[in-house]
mmCIF file with all atom_site columns, C-alpha atoms in Angstrom:
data_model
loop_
_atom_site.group_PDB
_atom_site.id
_atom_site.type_symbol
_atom_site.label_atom_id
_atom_site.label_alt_id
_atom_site.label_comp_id
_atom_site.label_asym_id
_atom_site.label_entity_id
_atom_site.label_seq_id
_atom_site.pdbx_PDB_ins_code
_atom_site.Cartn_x
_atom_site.Cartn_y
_atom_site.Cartn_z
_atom_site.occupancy
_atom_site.B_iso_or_equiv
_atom_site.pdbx_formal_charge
_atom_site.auth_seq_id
_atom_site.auth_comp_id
_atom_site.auth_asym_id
_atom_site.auth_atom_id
_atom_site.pdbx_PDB_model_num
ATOM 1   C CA . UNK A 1 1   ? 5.132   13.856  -6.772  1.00 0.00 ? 1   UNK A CA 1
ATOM 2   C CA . UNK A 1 2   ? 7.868   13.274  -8.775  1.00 0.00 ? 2   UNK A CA 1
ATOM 3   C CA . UNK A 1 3   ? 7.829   13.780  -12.669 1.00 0.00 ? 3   UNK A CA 1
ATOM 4   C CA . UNK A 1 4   ? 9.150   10.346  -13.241 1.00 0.00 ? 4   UNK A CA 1
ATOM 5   C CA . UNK A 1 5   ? 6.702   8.670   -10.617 1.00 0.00 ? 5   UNK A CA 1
ATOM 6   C CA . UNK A 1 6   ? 4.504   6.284   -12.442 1.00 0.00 ? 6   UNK A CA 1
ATOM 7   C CA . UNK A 1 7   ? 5.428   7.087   -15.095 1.00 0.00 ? 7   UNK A CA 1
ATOM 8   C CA . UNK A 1 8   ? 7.967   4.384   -17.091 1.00 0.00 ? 8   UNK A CA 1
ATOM 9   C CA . UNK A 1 9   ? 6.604   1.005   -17.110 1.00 0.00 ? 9   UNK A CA 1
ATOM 10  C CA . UNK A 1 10  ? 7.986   -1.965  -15.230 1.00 0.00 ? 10  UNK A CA 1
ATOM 11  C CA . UNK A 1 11  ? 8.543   -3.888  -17.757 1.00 0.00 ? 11  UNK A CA 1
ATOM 12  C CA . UNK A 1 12  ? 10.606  -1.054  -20.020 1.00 0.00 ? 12  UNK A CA 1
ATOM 13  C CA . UNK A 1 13  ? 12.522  -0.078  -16.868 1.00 0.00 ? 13  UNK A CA 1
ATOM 14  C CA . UNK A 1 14  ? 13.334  -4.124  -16.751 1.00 0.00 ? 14  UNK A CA 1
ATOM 15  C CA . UNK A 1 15  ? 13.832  -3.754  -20.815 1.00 0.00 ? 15  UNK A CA 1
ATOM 16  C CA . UNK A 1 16  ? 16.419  -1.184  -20.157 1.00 0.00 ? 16  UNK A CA 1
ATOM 17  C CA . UNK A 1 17  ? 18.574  -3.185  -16.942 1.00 0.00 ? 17  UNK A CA 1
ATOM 18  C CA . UNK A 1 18  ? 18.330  -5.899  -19.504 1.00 0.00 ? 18  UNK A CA 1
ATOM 19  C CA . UNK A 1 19  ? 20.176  -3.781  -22.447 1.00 0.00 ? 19  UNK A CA 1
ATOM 20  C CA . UNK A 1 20  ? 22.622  -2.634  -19.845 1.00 0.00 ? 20  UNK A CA 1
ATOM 21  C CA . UNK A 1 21  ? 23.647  -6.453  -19.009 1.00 0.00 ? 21  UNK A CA 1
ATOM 22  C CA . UNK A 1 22  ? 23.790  -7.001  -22.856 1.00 0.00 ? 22  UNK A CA 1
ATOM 23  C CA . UNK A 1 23  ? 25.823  -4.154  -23.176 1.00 0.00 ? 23  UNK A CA 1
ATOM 24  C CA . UNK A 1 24  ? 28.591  -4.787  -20.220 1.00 0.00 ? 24  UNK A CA 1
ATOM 25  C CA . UNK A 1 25  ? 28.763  -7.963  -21.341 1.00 0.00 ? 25  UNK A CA 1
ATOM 26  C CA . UNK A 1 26  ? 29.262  -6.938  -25.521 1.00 0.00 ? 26  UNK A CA 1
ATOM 27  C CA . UNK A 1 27  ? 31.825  -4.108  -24.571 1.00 0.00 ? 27  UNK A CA 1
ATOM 28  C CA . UNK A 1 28  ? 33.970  -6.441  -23.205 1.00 0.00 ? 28  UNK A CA 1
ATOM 29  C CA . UNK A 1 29  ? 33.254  -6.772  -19.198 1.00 0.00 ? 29  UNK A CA 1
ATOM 30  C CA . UNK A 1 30  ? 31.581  -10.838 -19.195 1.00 0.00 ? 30  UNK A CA 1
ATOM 31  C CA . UNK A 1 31  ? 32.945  -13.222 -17.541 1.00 0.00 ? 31  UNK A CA 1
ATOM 32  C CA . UNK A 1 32  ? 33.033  -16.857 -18.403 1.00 0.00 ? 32  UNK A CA 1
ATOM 33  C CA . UNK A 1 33  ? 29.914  -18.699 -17.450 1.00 0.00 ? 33  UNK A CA 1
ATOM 34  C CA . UNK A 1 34  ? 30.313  -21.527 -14.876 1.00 0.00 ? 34  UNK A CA 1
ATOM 35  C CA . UNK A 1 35  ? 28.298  -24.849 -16.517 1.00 0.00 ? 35  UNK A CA 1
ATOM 36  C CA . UNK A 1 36  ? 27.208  -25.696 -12.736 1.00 0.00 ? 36  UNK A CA 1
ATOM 37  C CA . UNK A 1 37  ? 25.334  -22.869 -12.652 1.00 0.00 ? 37  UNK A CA 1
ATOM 38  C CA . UNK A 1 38  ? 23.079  -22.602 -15.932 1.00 0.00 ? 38  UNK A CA 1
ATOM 39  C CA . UNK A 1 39  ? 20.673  -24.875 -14.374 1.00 0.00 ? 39  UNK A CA 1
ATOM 40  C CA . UNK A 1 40  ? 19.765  -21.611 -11.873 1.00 0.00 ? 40  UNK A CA 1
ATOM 41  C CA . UNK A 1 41  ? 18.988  -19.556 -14.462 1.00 0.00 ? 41  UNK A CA 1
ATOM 42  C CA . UNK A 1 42  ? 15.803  -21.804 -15.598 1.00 0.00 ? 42  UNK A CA 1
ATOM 43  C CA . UNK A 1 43  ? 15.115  -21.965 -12.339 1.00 0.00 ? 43  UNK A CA 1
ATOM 44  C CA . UNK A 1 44  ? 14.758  -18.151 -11.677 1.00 0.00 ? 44  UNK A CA 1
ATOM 45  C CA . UNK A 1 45  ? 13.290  -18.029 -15.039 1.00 0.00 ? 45  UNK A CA 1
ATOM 46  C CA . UNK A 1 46  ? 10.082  -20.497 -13.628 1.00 0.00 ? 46  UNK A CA 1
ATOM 47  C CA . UNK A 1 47  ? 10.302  -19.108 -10.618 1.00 0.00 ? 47  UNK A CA 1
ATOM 48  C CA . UNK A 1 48  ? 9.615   -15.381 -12.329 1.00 0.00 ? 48  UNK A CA 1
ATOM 49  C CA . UNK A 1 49  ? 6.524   -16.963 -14.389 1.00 0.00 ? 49  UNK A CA 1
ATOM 50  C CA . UNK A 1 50  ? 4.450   -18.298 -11.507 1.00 0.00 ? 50  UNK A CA 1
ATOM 51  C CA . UNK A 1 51  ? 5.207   -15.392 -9.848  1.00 0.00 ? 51  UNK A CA 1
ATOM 52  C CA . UNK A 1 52  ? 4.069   -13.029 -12.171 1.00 0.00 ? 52  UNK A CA 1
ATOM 53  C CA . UNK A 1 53  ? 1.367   -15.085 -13.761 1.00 0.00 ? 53  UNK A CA 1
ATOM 54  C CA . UNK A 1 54  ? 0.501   -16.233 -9.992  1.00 0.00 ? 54  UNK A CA 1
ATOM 55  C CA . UNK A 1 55  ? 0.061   -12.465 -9.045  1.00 0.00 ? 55  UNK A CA 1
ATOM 56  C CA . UNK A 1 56  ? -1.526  -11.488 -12.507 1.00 0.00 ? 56  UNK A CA 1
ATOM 57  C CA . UNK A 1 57  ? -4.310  -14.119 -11.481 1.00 0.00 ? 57  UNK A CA 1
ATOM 58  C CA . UNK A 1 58  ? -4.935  -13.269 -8.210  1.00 0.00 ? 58  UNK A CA 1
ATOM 59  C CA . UNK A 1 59  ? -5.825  -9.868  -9.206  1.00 0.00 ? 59  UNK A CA 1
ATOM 60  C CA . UNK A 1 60  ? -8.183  -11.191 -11.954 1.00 0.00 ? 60  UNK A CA 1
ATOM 61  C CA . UNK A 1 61  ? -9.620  -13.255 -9.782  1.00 0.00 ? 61  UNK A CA 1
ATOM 62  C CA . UNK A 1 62  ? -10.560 -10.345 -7.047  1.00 0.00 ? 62  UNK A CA 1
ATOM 63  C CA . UNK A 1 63  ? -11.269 -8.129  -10.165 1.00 0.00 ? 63  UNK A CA 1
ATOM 64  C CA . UNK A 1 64  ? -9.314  -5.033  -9.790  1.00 0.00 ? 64  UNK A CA 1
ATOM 65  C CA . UNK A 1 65  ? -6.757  -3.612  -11.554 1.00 0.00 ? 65  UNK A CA 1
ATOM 66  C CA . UNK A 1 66  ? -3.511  -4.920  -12.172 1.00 0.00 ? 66  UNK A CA 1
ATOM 67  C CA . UNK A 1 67  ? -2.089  -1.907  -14.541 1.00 0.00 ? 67  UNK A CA 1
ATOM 68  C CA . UNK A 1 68  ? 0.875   -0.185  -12.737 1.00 0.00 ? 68  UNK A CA 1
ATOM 69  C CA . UNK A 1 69  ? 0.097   3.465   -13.529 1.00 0.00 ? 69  UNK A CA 1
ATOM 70  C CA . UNK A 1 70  ? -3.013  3.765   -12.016 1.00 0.00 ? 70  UNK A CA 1
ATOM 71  C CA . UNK A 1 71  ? -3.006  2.285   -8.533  1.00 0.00 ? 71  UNK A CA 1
ATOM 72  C CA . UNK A 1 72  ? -5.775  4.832   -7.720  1.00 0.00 ? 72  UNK A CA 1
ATOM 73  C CA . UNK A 1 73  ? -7.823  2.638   -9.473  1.00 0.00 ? 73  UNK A CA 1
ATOM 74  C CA . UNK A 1 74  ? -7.391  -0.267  -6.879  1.00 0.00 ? 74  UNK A CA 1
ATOM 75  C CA . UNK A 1 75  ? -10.906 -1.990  -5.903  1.00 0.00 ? 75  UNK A CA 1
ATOM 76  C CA . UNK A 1 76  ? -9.822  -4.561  -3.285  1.00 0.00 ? 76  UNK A CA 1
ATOM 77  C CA . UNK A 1 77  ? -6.607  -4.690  -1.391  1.00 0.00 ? 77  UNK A CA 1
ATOM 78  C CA . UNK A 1 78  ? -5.464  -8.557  -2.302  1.00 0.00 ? 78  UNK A CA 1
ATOM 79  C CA . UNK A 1 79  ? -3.370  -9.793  0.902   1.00 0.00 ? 79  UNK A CA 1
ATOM 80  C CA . UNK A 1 80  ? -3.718  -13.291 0.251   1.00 0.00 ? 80  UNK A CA 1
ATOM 81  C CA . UNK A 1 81  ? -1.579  -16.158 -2.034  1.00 0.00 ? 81  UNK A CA 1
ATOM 82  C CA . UNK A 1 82  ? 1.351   -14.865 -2.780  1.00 0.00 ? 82  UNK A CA 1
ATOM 83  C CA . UNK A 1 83  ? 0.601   -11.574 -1.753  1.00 0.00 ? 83  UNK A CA 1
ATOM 84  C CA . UNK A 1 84  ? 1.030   -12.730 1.881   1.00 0.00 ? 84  UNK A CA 1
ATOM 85  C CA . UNK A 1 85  ? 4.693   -12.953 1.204   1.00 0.00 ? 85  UNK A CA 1
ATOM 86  C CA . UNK A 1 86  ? 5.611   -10.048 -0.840  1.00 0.00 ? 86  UNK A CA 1
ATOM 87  C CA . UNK A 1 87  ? 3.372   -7.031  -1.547  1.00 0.00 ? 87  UNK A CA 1
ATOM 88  C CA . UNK A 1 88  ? 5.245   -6.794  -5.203  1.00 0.00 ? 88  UNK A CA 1
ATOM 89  C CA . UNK A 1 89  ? 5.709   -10.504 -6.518  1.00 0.00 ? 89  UNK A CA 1
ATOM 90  C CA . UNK A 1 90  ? 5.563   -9.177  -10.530 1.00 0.00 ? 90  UNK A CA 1
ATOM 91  C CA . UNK A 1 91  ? 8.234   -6.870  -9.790  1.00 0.00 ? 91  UNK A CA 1
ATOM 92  C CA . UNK A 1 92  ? 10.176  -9.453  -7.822  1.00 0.00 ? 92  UNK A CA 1
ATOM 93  C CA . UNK A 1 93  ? 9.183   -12.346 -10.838 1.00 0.00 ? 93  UNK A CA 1
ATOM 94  C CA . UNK A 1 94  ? 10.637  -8.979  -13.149 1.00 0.00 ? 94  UNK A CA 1
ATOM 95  C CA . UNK A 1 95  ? 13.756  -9.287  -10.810 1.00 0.00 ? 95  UNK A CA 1
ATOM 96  C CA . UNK A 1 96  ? 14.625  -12.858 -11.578 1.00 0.00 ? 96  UNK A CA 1
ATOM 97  C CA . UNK A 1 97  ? 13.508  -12.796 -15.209 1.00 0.00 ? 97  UNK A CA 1
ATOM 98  C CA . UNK A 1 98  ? 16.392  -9.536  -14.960 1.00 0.00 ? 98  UNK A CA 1
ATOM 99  C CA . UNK A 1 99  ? 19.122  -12.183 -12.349 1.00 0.00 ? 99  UNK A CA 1
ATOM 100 C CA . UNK A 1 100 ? 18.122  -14.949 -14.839 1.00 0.00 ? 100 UNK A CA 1
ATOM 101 C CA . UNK A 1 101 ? 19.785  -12.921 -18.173 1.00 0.00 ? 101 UNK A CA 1
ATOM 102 C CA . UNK A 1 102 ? 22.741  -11.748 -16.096 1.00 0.00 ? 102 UNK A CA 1
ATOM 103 C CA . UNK A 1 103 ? 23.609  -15.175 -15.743 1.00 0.00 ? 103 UNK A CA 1
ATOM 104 C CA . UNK A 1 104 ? 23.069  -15.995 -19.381 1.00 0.00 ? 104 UNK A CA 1
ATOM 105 C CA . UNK A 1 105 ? 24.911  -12.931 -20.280 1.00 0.00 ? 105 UNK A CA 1
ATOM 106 C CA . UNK A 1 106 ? 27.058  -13.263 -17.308 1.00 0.00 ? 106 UNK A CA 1
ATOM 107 C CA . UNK A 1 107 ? 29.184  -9.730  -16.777 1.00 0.00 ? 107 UNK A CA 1
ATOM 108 C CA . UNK A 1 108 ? 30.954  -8.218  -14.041 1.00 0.00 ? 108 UNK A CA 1
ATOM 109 C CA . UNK A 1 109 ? 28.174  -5.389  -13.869 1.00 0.00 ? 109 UNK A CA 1
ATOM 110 C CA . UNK A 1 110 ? 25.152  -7.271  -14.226 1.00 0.00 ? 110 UNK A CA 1
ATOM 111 C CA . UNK A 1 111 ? 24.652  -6.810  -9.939  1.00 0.00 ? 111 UNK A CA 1
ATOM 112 C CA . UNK A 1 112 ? 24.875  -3.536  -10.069 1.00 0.00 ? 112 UNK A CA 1
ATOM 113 C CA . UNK A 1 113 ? 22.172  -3.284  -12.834 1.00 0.00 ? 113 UNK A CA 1
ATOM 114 C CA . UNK A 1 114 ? 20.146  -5.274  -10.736 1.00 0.00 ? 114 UNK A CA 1
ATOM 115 C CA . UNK A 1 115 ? 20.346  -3.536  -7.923  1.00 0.00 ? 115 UNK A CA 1
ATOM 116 C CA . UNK A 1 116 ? 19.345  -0.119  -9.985  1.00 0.00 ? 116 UNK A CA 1
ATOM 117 C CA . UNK A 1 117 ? 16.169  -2.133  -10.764 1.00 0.00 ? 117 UNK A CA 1
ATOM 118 C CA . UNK A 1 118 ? 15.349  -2.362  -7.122  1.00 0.00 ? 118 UNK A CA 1
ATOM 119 C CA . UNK A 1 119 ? 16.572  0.807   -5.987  1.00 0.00 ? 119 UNK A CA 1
ATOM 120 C CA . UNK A 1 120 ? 14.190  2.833   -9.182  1.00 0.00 ? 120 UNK A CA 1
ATOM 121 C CA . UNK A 1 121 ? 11.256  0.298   -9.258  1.00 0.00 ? 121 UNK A CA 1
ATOM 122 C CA . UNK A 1 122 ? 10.991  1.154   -5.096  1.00 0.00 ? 122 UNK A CA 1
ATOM 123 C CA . UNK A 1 123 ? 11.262  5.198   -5.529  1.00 0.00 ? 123 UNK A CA 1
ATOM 124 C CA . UNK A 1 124 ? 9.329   5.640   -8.845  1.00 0.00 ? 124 UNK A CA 1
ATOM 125 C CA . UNK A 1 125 ? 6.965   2.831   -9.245  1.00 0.00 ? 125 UNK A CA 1
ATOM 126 C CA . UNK A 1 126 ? 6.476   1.509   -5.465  1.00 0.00 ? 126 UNK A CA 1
ATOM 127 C CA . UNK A 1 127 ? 6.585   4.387   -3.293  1.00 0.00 ? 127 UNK A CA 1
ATOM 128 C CA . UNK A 1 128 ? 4.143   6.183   -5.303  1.00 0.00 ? 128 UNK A CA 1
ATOM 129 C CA . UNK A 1 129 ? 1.245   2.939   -5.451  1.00 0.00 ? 129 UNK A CA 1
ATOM 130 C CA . UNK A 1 130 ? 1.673   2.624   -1.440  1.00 0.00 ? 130 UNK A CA 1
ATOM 131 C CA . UNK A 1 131 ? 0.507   6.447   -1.219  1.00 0.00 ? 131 UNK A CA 1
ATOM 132 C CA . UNK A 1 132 ? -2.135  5.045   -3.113  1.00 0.00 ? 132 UNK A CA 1
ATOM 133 C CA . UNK A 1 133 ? -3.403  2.326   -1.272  1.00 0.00 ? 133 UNK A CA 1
ATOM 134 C CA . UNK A 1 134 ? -2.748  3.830   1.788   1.00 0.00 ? 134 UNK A CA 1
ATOM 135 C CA . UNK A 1 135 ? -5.231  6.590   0.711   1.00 0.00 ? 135 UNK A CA 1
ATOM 136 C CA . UNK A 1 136 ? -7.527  4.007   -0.746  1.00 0.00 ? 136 UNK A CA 1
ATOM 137 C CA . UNK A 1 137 ? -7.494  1.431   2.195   1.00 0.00 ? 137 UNK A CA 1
ATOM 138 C CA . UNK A 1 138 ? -6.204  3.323   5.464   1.00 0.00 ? 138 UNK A CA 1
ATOM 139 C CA . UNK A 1 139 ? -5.091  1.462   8.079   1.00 0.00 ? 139 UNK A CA 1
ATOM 140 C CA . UNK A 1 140 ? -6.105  -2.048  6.591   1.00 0.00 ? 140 UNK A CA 1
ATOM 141 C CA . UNK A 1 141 ? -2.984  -0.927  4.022   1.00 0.00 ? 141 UNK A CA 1
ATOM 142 C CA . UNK A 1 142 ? -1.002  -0.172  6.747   1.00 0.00 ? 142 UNK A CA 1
ATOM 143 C CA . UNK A 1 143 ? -1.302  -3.445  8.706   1.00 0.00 ? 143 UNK A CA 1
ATOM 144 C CA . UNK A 1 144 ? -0.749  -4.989  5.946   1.00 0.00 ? 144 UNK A CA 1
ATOM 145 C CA . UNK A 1 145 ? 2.713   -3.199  4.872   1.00 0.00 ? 145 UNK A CA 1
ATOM 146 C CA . UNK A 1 146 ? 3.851   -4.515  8.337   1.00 0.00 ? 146 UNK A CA 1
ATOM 147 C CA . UNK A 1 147 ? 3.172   -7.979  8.382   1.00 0.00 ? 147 UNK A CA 1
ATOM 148 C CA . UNK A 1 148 ? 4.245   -8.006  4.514   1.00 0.00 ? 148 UNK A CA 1
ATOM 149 C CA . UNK A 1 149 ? 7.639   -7.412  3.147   1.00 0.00 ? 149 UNK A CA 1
ATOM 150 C CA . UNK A 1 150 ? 8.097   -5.315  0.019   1.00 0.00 ? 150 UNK A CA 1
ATOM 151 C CA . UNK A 1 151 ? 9.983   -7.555  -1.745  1.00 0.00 ? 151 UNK A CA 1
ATOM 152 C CA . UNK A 1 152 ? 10.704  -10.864 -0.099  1.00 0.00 ? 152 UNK A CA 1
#
């Protein structure tokens, strides 16, 4: 395991992407914002809230742990909702919430932050919990991880 597994919390990894936007665009790399496309960015915006409040429900609803450091805490694999079409809908709402303020601080970079977001959140923050369930739940885990993309 990795020193910076589980370790940095989604949402201050998504704090940090977020800076980085802010700061490509304040050091001079924006570009102009095209009016036709502001109404997308309250539409990822929505779309990242009933994600994230959708999933945050579900797991209150099963009652087992939603907290992001201790997966080995899991009581009940939820597979259902919108779990049956990503196994990570809060870190894909934290994704548009992240594609939502690069288009309201639009900047050359903001893609590339983006795709940093994916490419940590999936080697120290998802990786790590599927070890987890898979120890917790077996094959059930498994089967599930192959009918059920990681992200979308």
């Amino acid at each position: 395991m990795s020193r910076l597994e589980l370790k940095c919390p989604p949402p201050l990894v998504a704090a940090v992407c977020a800076l980085l936007i802010w700061l490509s665009r304040w050091i001079g790399l924006g570009l102009p914002l095209n009016s036709d496309l502001a109404w997308l960015k309250y539409g990822l915006v929505c779309a990242a809230l009933l994600l994230g409040f959708g999933a945050l429900y579900q797991f209150h609803r099963r009652r087992t742990t939603f907290h992001p450091h201790t997966p080995e805490k899991t009581r009940v694999l939820v597979d259902s909702g919108l779990f049956r079409y990503s196994r990570n809908p809060m870190y894909l709402g934290i994704l548009l919430l992240l594609a939502a303020y690069g288009l309201h601080e639009p900047s050359w970079l903001a893609p590339f932050w983006l795709v940093g977001f994916v490419l940590y959140m999936n080697r120290f923050q998802i990786h790590p919990e599927e070890r987890a369930l898979k120890s917790l739940f077996g094959p059930e885990y498994t089967r599930y991880m192959e009918r059920t993309r990681r992200w979308i």
